[in-house]
Amino acid sequence: MEDLIRLVILHRAARIRDELKVSSAISWHEALIDLFEQQVQTARNDEIFMLVVDQAGPVAADLLAEDNAVRTSLNQVIAPIIAKGRSKGEIREGLTDEQILYWLHYQTWSLSRDPRLHNAQQIRDLARRFVVGGLVAPASAGKRRTDCSDSAG
């Protein structure tokens, strides 16, 4: 049964990845917020994906966060954004790409299942405050807040 769940999740994760659109013209943190919101919304709108994730519970959570094929598929989109932030020295030291990617996958899975989030702005606000906020290097945190914390996206 776990193999079937894995195949469905891998297929749906690849479909979600293929639907993501990331602008290279915006800052890495805004790109990450955009991507995060798109992933949560796309996952939520995929009835098959959500049904499998809900029914599989912890098995699905493990696959989404730990399965190499699932992670590699989504990392193709996320890794360049992280690299952009690193190249500008704006990502907190002491965090590996592996740790960041794991955290992002886990948060996407978690928030896609949260019924309290009703619209894109709520998702973006959480992503800005906690997802990006947790990655920003202290020296660039003030600049980032000025640049994007109040933007509507």
Coordinates of N, CA and C in Angstrom, one line a residue:
M1 N 0.8 -1.2 0.0 CA 0.0 0.0 0.0 C 0.9 1.3 0.0
E2 N 2.0 1.2 0.8 CA 2.8 2.4 0.8 C 3.4 2.7 -0.5
D3 N 3.7 1.7 -1.3 CA 4.3 1.9 -2.7 C 3.3 2.7 -3.6
L4 N 2.0 2.3 -3.4 CA 1.0 2.9 -4.2 C 0.8 4.4 -3.8
I5 N 0.8 4.6 -2.5 CA 0.7 6.0 -2.0 C 1.9 6.8 -2.5
R6 N 3.1 6.2 -2.4 CA 4.3 6.9 -2.9 C 4.2 7.3 -4.4
L7 N 3.7 6.4 -5.2 CA 3.5 6.7 -6.6 C 2.5 7.8 -6.9
V8 N 1.4 7.8 -6.2 CA 0.4 8.8 -6.4 C 1.0 10.2 -5.9
I9 N 1.6 10.2 -4.8 CA 2.2 11.5 -4.3 C 3.3 12.0 -5.2
L10 N 4.2 11.1 -5.7 CA 5.2 11.5 -6.6 C 4.6 12.1 -7.9
H11 N 3.6 11.4 -8.4 CA 3.0 11.9 -9.6 C 2.3 13.3 -9.4
R12 N 1.6 13.4 -8.3 CA 0.9 14.7 -8.0 C 1.9 15.8 -7.7
A13 N 3.0 15.4 -7.0 CA 4.0 16.4 -6.6 C 4.7 16.9 -7.9
A14 N 4.9 16.1 -8.9 CA 5.5 16.5 -10.1 C 4.5 17.4 -10.9
R15 N 3.3 17.1 -10.8 CA 2.3 17.9 -11.5 C 2.2 19.3 -10.8
I16 N 2.3 19.3 -9.5 CA 2.3 20.6 -8.8 C 3.5 21.4 -9.2
R17 N 4.7 20.7 -9.2 CA 5.9 21.4 -9.6 C 5.8 22.0 -11.0
D18 N 5.2 21.3 -11.9 CA 5.1 21.7 -13.3 C 4.2 23.0 -13.4
E19 N 3.3 23.1 -12.5 CA 2.4 24.3 -12.5 C 3.0 25.5 -11.9
L20 N 4.1 25.4 -11.2 CA 4.6 26.5 -10.4 C 5.3 27.5 -11.4
K21 N 5.1 28.8 -11.1 CA 5.8 29.8 -12.0 C 6.5 30.8 -11.0
V22 N 7.8 30.9 -11.3 CA 8.6 31.7 -10.4 C 9.3 32.8 -11.3
S23 N 9.1 34.0 -10.9 CA 9.7 35.1 -11.6 C 11.2 35.3 -11.1
S24 N 12.1 35.4 -12.0 CA 13.5 35.7 -11.6 C 13.8 37.2 -11.4
A25 N 12.8 38.0 -11.8 CA 13.0 39.4 -11.7 C 12.7 40.0 -10.3
I26 N 12.2 39.2 -9.4 CA 11.9 39.7 -8.0 C 12.9 39.1 -7.1
S27 N 12.9 39.7 -5.9 CA 13.9 39.3 -4.8 C 13.7 37.8 -4.5
W28 N 14.7 37.2 -3.9 CA 14.6 35.7 -3.6 C 13.5 35.5 -2.6
H29 N 13.3 36.5 -1.6 CA 12.3 36.2 -0.6 C 10.9 36.4 -1.1
E30 N 10.7 37.3 -2.0 CA 9.4 37.4 -2.7 C 9.1 36.2 -3.6
A31 N 10.2 35.7 -4.2 CA 10.0 34.5 -5.1 C 9.6 33.3 -4.2
L32 N 10.3 33.2 -3.0 CA 10.0 32.1 -2.1 C 8.5 32.2 -1.6
I33 N 8.1 33.4 -1.3 CA 6.7 33.6 -0.8 C 5.8 33.3 -1.9
D34 N 6.0 33.7 -3.1 CA 5.2 33.4 -4.3 C 5.1 31.9 -4.4
L35 N 6.2 31.2 -4.4 CA 6.3 29.8 -4.6 C 5.6 29.0 -3.5
F36 N 5.8 29.5 -2.3 CA 5.1 28.8 -1.2 C 3.6 28.9 -1.3
E37 N 3.1 30.1 -1.6 CA 1.7 30.3 -1.7 C 1.1 29.5 -2.9
Q38 N 1.9 29.4 -4.0 CA 1.4 28.6 -5.1 C 1.4 27.1 -4.8
Q39 N 2.4 26.7 -4.1 CA 2.4 25.2 -3.7 C 1.3 24.9 -2.8
V40 N 1.0 25.7 -1.8 CA -0.1 25.4 -0.9 C -1.4 25.5 -1.6
Q41 N -1.6 26.5 -2.5 CA -2.9 26.6 -3.2 C -3.1 25.5 -4.2
T42 N -2.0 25.1 -4.9 CA -2.1 24.1 -5.9 C -2.4 22.7 -5.3
A43 N -1.7 22.5 -4.2 CA -1.9 21.2 -3.4 C -3.4 21.2 -3.0
R44 N -3.9 22.2 -2.4 CA -5.2 22.3 -1.9 C -6.2 22.1 -3.0
N45 N -6.0 22.6 -4.2 CA -6.9 22.5 -5.3 C -6.8 21.1 -6.0
D46 N -5.9 20.3 -5.7 CA -5.7 18.9 -6.2 C -6.4 18.0 -5.3
E47 N -7.7 17.6 -5.7 CA -8.5 16.8 -4.8 C -7.9 15.4 -4.6
I48 N -7.3 14.9 -5.7 CA -6.7 13.5 -5.5 C -5.5 13.6 -4.5
F49 N -4.7 14.6 -4.7 CA -3.5 14.7 -3.9 C -4.0 14.9 -2.4
M50 N -4.9 15.8 -2.1 CA -5.4 16.0 -0.8 C -6.1 14.8 -0.2
L51 N -6.8 14.0 -1.0 CA -7.5 12.8 -0.5 C -6.4 11.8 -0.1
V52 N -5.4 11.6 -0.9 CA -4.4 10.6 -0.6 C -3.6 11.1 0.7
V53 N -3.2 12.3 0.7 CA -2.5 12.9 1.9 C -3.3 12.7 3.1
D54 N -4.6 13.1 3.1 CA -5.4 13.0 4.3 C -5.6 11.5 4.7
Q55 N -5.8 10.6 3.8 CA -6.0 9.2 4.1 C -4.7 8.5 4.6
A56 N -3.6 8.9 4.0 CA -2.4 8.3 4.3 C -1.7 8.8 5.6
G57 N -2.1 10.0 6.0 CA -1.6 10.6 7.2 C -0.1 10.6 7.4
P58 N 0.4 10.0 8.4 CA 1.9 10.0 8.7 C 2.7 9.5 7.5
V59 N 2.2 8.5 6.8 CA 2.9 7.9 5.7 C 3.1 9.0 4.6
A60 N 2.1 9.8 4.4 CA 2.2 10.8 3.4 C 3.2 11.9 3.8
A61 N 3.1 12.3 5.1 CA 4.0 13.3 5.7 C 5.4 12.9 5.5
D62 N 5.7 11.6 5.8 CA 7.1 11.1 5.7 C 7.5 11.1 4.2
L63 N 6.7 10.7 3.3 CA 7.0 10.8 1.9 C 7.3 12.2 1.4
L64 N 6.4 13.1 1.8 CA 6.6 14.5 1.3 C 7.8 15.1 1.8
A65 N 8.2 14.8 3.0 CA 9.4 15.4 3.6 C 10.7 14.6 3.4
E66 N 10.6 13.3 3.3 CA 11.8 12.4 3.3 C 12.1 11.7 1.9
D67 N 11.1 11.5 1.1 CA 11.3 10.7 -0.1 C 12.2 11.5 -1.1
N68 N 13.3 10.9 -1.5 CA 14.2 11.6 -2.4 C 13.6 12.0 -3.7
A69 N 12.8 11.1 -4.3 CA 12.2 11.5 -5.6 C 11.2 12.7 -5.5
V70 N 10.4 12.7 -4.5 CA 9.5 13.8 -4.2 C 10.3 15.1 -4.0
R71 N 11.3 15.0 -3.1 CA 12.1 16.2 -2.8 C 12.9 16.7 -4.0
T72 N 13.5 15.8 -4.7 CA 14.2 16.2 -5.9 C 13.3 16.9 -6.9
S73 N 12.1 16.4 -7.1 CA 11.2 17.0 -8.0 C 10.9 18.5 -7.7
L74 N 10.6 18.7 -6.4 CA 10.2 20.1 -6.0 C 11.5 20.9 -5.8
N75 N 12.6 20.3 -5.5 CA 13.8 21.1 -5.3 C 14.3 21.7 -6.5
Q76 N 13.9 21.2 -7.7 CA 14.3 21.8 -9.0 C 13.8 23.2 -9.0
V77 N 12.7 23.5 -8.4 CA 12.2 24.9 -8.4 C 12.7 25.7 -7.2
I78 N 12.8 25.1 -6.1 CA 13.2 25.8 -4.9 C 14.7 26.1 -4.8
A79 N 15.5 25.2 -5.2 CA 17.0 25.4 -5.0 C 17.5 26.7 -5.6
P80 N 17.1 27.1 -6.8 CA 17.6 28.3 -7.4 C 17.2 29.6 -6.6
I81 N 16.1 29.5 -5.9 CA 15.7 30.7 -5.1 C 16.6 30.7 -3.9
I82 N 16.8 29.6 -3.3 CA 17.7 29.6 -2.1 C 19.1 30.0 -2.5
A83 N 19.6 29.6 -3.7 CA 20.9 30.0 -4.1 C 21.0 31.5 -4.3
K84 N 20.0 32.1 -4.8 CA 19.9 33.5 -5.0 C 20.1 34.2 -3.7
G85 N 19.4 33.8 -2.7 CA 19.5 34.4 -1.3 C 20.8 34.2 -0.7
R86 N 21.4 33.0 -0.9 CA 22.8 32.8 -0.4 C 23.8 33.7 -1.1
S87 N 23.7 33.8 -2.4 CA 24.6 34.6 -3.2 C 24.6 36.1 -2.7
K88 N 23.5 36.6 -2.2 CA 23.4 37.9 -1.7 C 23.7 38.0 -0.2
G89 N 24.1 36.9 0.4 CA 24.4 36.8 1.8 C 23.2 37.1 2.7
E90 N 22.0 36.8 2.2 CA 20.8 37.2 3.0 C 20.2 36.0 3.7
I91 N 20.8 34.8 3.5 CA 20.2 33.6 4.3 C 21.1 33.4 5.5
R92 N 20.5 33.1 6.6 CA 21.1 32.9 7.8 C 22.2 31.8 7.7
E93 N 23.3 32.1 8.3 CA 24.4 31.1 8.4 C 24.0 29.9 9.3
G94 N 24.6 28.8 9.0 CA 24.3 27.6 9.9 C 23.1 26.8 9.4
L95 N 22.5 27.2 8.3 CA 21.4 26.4 7.7 C 21.9 25.8 6.4
T96 N 21.8 24.5 6.3 CA 22.2 23.9 5.0 C 21.0 23.9 4.1
D97 N 21.3 23.8 2.8 CA 20.2 23.7 1.8 C 19.2 22.6 2.2
E98 N 19.8 21.5 2.6 CA 19.0 20.3 2.9 C 18.0 20.6 4.1
Q99 N 18.5 21.3 5.1 CA 17.6 21.7 6.2 C 16.5 22.7 5.7
I100 N 16.9 23.6 4.9 CA 15.9 24.6 4.4 C 14.9 23.9 3.5
L101 N 15.3 23.0 2.6 CA 14.4 22.4 1.8 C 13.4 21.4 2.5
Y102 N 14.0 20.7 3.5 CA 13.1 19.9 4.4 C 12.0 20.7 5.1
W103 N 12.5 21.9 5.7 CA 11.5 22.8 6.3 C 10.4 23.3 5.4
L104 N 10.8 23.7 4.2 CA 9.9 24.2 3.2 C 8.9 23.2 2.8
H105 N 9.3 21.9 2.6 CA 8.4 20.9 2.2 C 7.5 20.6 3.3
Y106 N 8.0 20.5 4.5 CA 7.1 20.2 5.7 C 6.1 21.3 5.9
Q107 N 6.5 22.6 5.8 CA 5.5 23.7 6.0 C 4.5 23.7 4.8
T108 N 4.9 23.4 3.6 CA 3.9 23.3 2.5 C 2.9 22.3 2.8
W109 N 3.3 21.1 3.2 CA 2.4 20.0 3.5 C 1.5 20.4 4.6
S110 N 2.0 20.9 5.7 CA 1.3 21.3 6.9 C 0.2 22.4 6.6
L111 N 0.6 23.4 5.9 CA -0.3 24.5 5.7 C -1.3 24.2 4.6
S112 N -1.0 23.3 3.7 CA -2.0 22.9 2.7 C -3.2 22.2 3.3
R113 N -3.0 21.7 4.5 CA -4.0 21.0 5.3 C -4.7 21.8 6.3
D114 N -4.3 23.1 6.5 CA -4.8 23.9 7.5 C -6.1 24.7 7.1
P115 N -7.2 24.3 7.6 CA -8.5 24.9 7.2 C -8.7 26.3 7.6
R116 N -7.8 26.8 8.5 CA -7.9 28.2 9.0 C -7.4 29.2 8.0
L117 N -6.7 28.8 7.0 CA -6.1 29.7 6.0 C -7.1 29.7 4.8
H118 N -7.7 30.8 4.6 CA -8.8 30.9 3.7 C -8.5 31.6 2.4
N119 N -7.3 32.3 2.3 CA -7.0 33.0 1.1 C -5.5 33.1 0.9
A120 N -5.2 33.6 -0.3 CA -3.7 33.7 -0.6 C -3.0 34.7 0.3
Q121 N -3.6 35.7 0.7 CA -2.9 36.7 1.5 C -2.6 36.2 2.9
Q122 N -3.4 35.3 3.5 CA -3.1 34.7 4.7 C -1.9 33.8 4.6
I123 N -1.8 33.0 3.5 CA -0.7 32.1 3.3 C 0.6 32.9 3.1
R124 N 0.5 34.0 2.3 CA 1.6 34.9 2.0 C 2.1 35.5 3.3
D125 N 1.2 36.0 4.1 CA 1.6 36.6 5.4 C 2.4 35.6 6.3
L126 N 1.9 34.4 6.4 CA 2.6 33.4 7.2 C 3.9 33.1 6.6
A127 N 4.0 32.9 5.3 CA 5.2 32.7 4.6 C 6.2 33.8 4.8
R128 N 5.8 35.0 4.7 CA 6.7 36.2 4.9 C 7.2 36.2 6.4
R129 N 6.3 36.0 7.3 CA 6.7 36.2 8.7 C 7.5 35.0 9.2
F130 N 7.1 33.8 8.9 CA 7.7 32.6 9.5 C 8.7 31.8 8.6
V131 N 8.2 31.6 7.4 CA 9.1 30.8 6.5 C 10.3 31.6 6.0
V132 N 10.1 32.8 5.4 CA 11.2 33.6 5.0 C 11.8 34.2 6.2
G133 N 11.0 34.7 7.2 CA 11.6 35.3 8.4 C 12.6 34.4 9.1
G134 N 12.4 33.1 9.1 CA 13.3 32.2 9.7 C 14.6 31.9 8.9
L135 N 14.6 32.3 7.7 CA 15.8 32.1 6.9 C 16.7 33.3 6.7
V136 N 16.1 34.5 7.0 CA 16.9 35.7 6.7 C 18.0 35.9 7.7
A137 N 19.2 36.3 7.2 CA 20.3 36.6 8.0 C 20.0 37.8 8.8
P138 N 20.5 37.9 10.1 CA 20.2 39.1 10.9 C 20.6 40.4 10.3
A139 N 21.7 40.5 9.6 CA 22.2 41.7 9.0 C 21.2 42.2 7.9
S140 N 20.5 41.3 7.2 CA 19.6 41.7 6.1 C 18.2 41.7 6.6
A141 N 17.9 41.3 7.8 CA 16.5 41.3 8.3 C 15.8 42.6 8.2
G142 N 16.5 43.7 8.7 CA 15.9 45.0 8.6 C 15.6 45.5 7.2
K143 N 16.5 45.2 6.3 CA 16.4 45.6 4.9 C 15.2 44.8 4.3
R144 N 15.1 43.5 4.6 CA 14.0 42.7 4.1 C 12.7 43.2 4.6
R145 N 12.6 43.5 5.9 CA 11.3 44.1 6.4 C 10.9 45.3 5.7
T146 N 11.8 46.2 5.4 CA 11.5 47.4 4.7 C 11.1 47.1 3.3
D147 N 11.8 46.2 2.6 CA 11.5 45.9 1.2 C 10.2 45.1 1.0
C148 N 9.8 44.2 1.9 CA 8.7 43.3 1.5 C 7.7 43.0 2.6
S149 N 7.9 43.4 3.9 CA 7.0 42.9 4.9 C 5.6 43.5 4.8
D150 N 5.4 44.6 4.2 CA 4.1 45.2 4.1 C 3.5 45.1 2.7
S151 N 4.3 44.5 1.8 CA 3.8 44.4 0.4 C 2.6 43.5 0.3
A152 N 1.7 43.8 -0.6 CA 0.5 42.9 -0.8 C 0.8 41.7 -1.7
G153 N 2.0 41.8 -2.4 CA 2.4 40.6 -3.2 C 1.9 40.8 -4.6

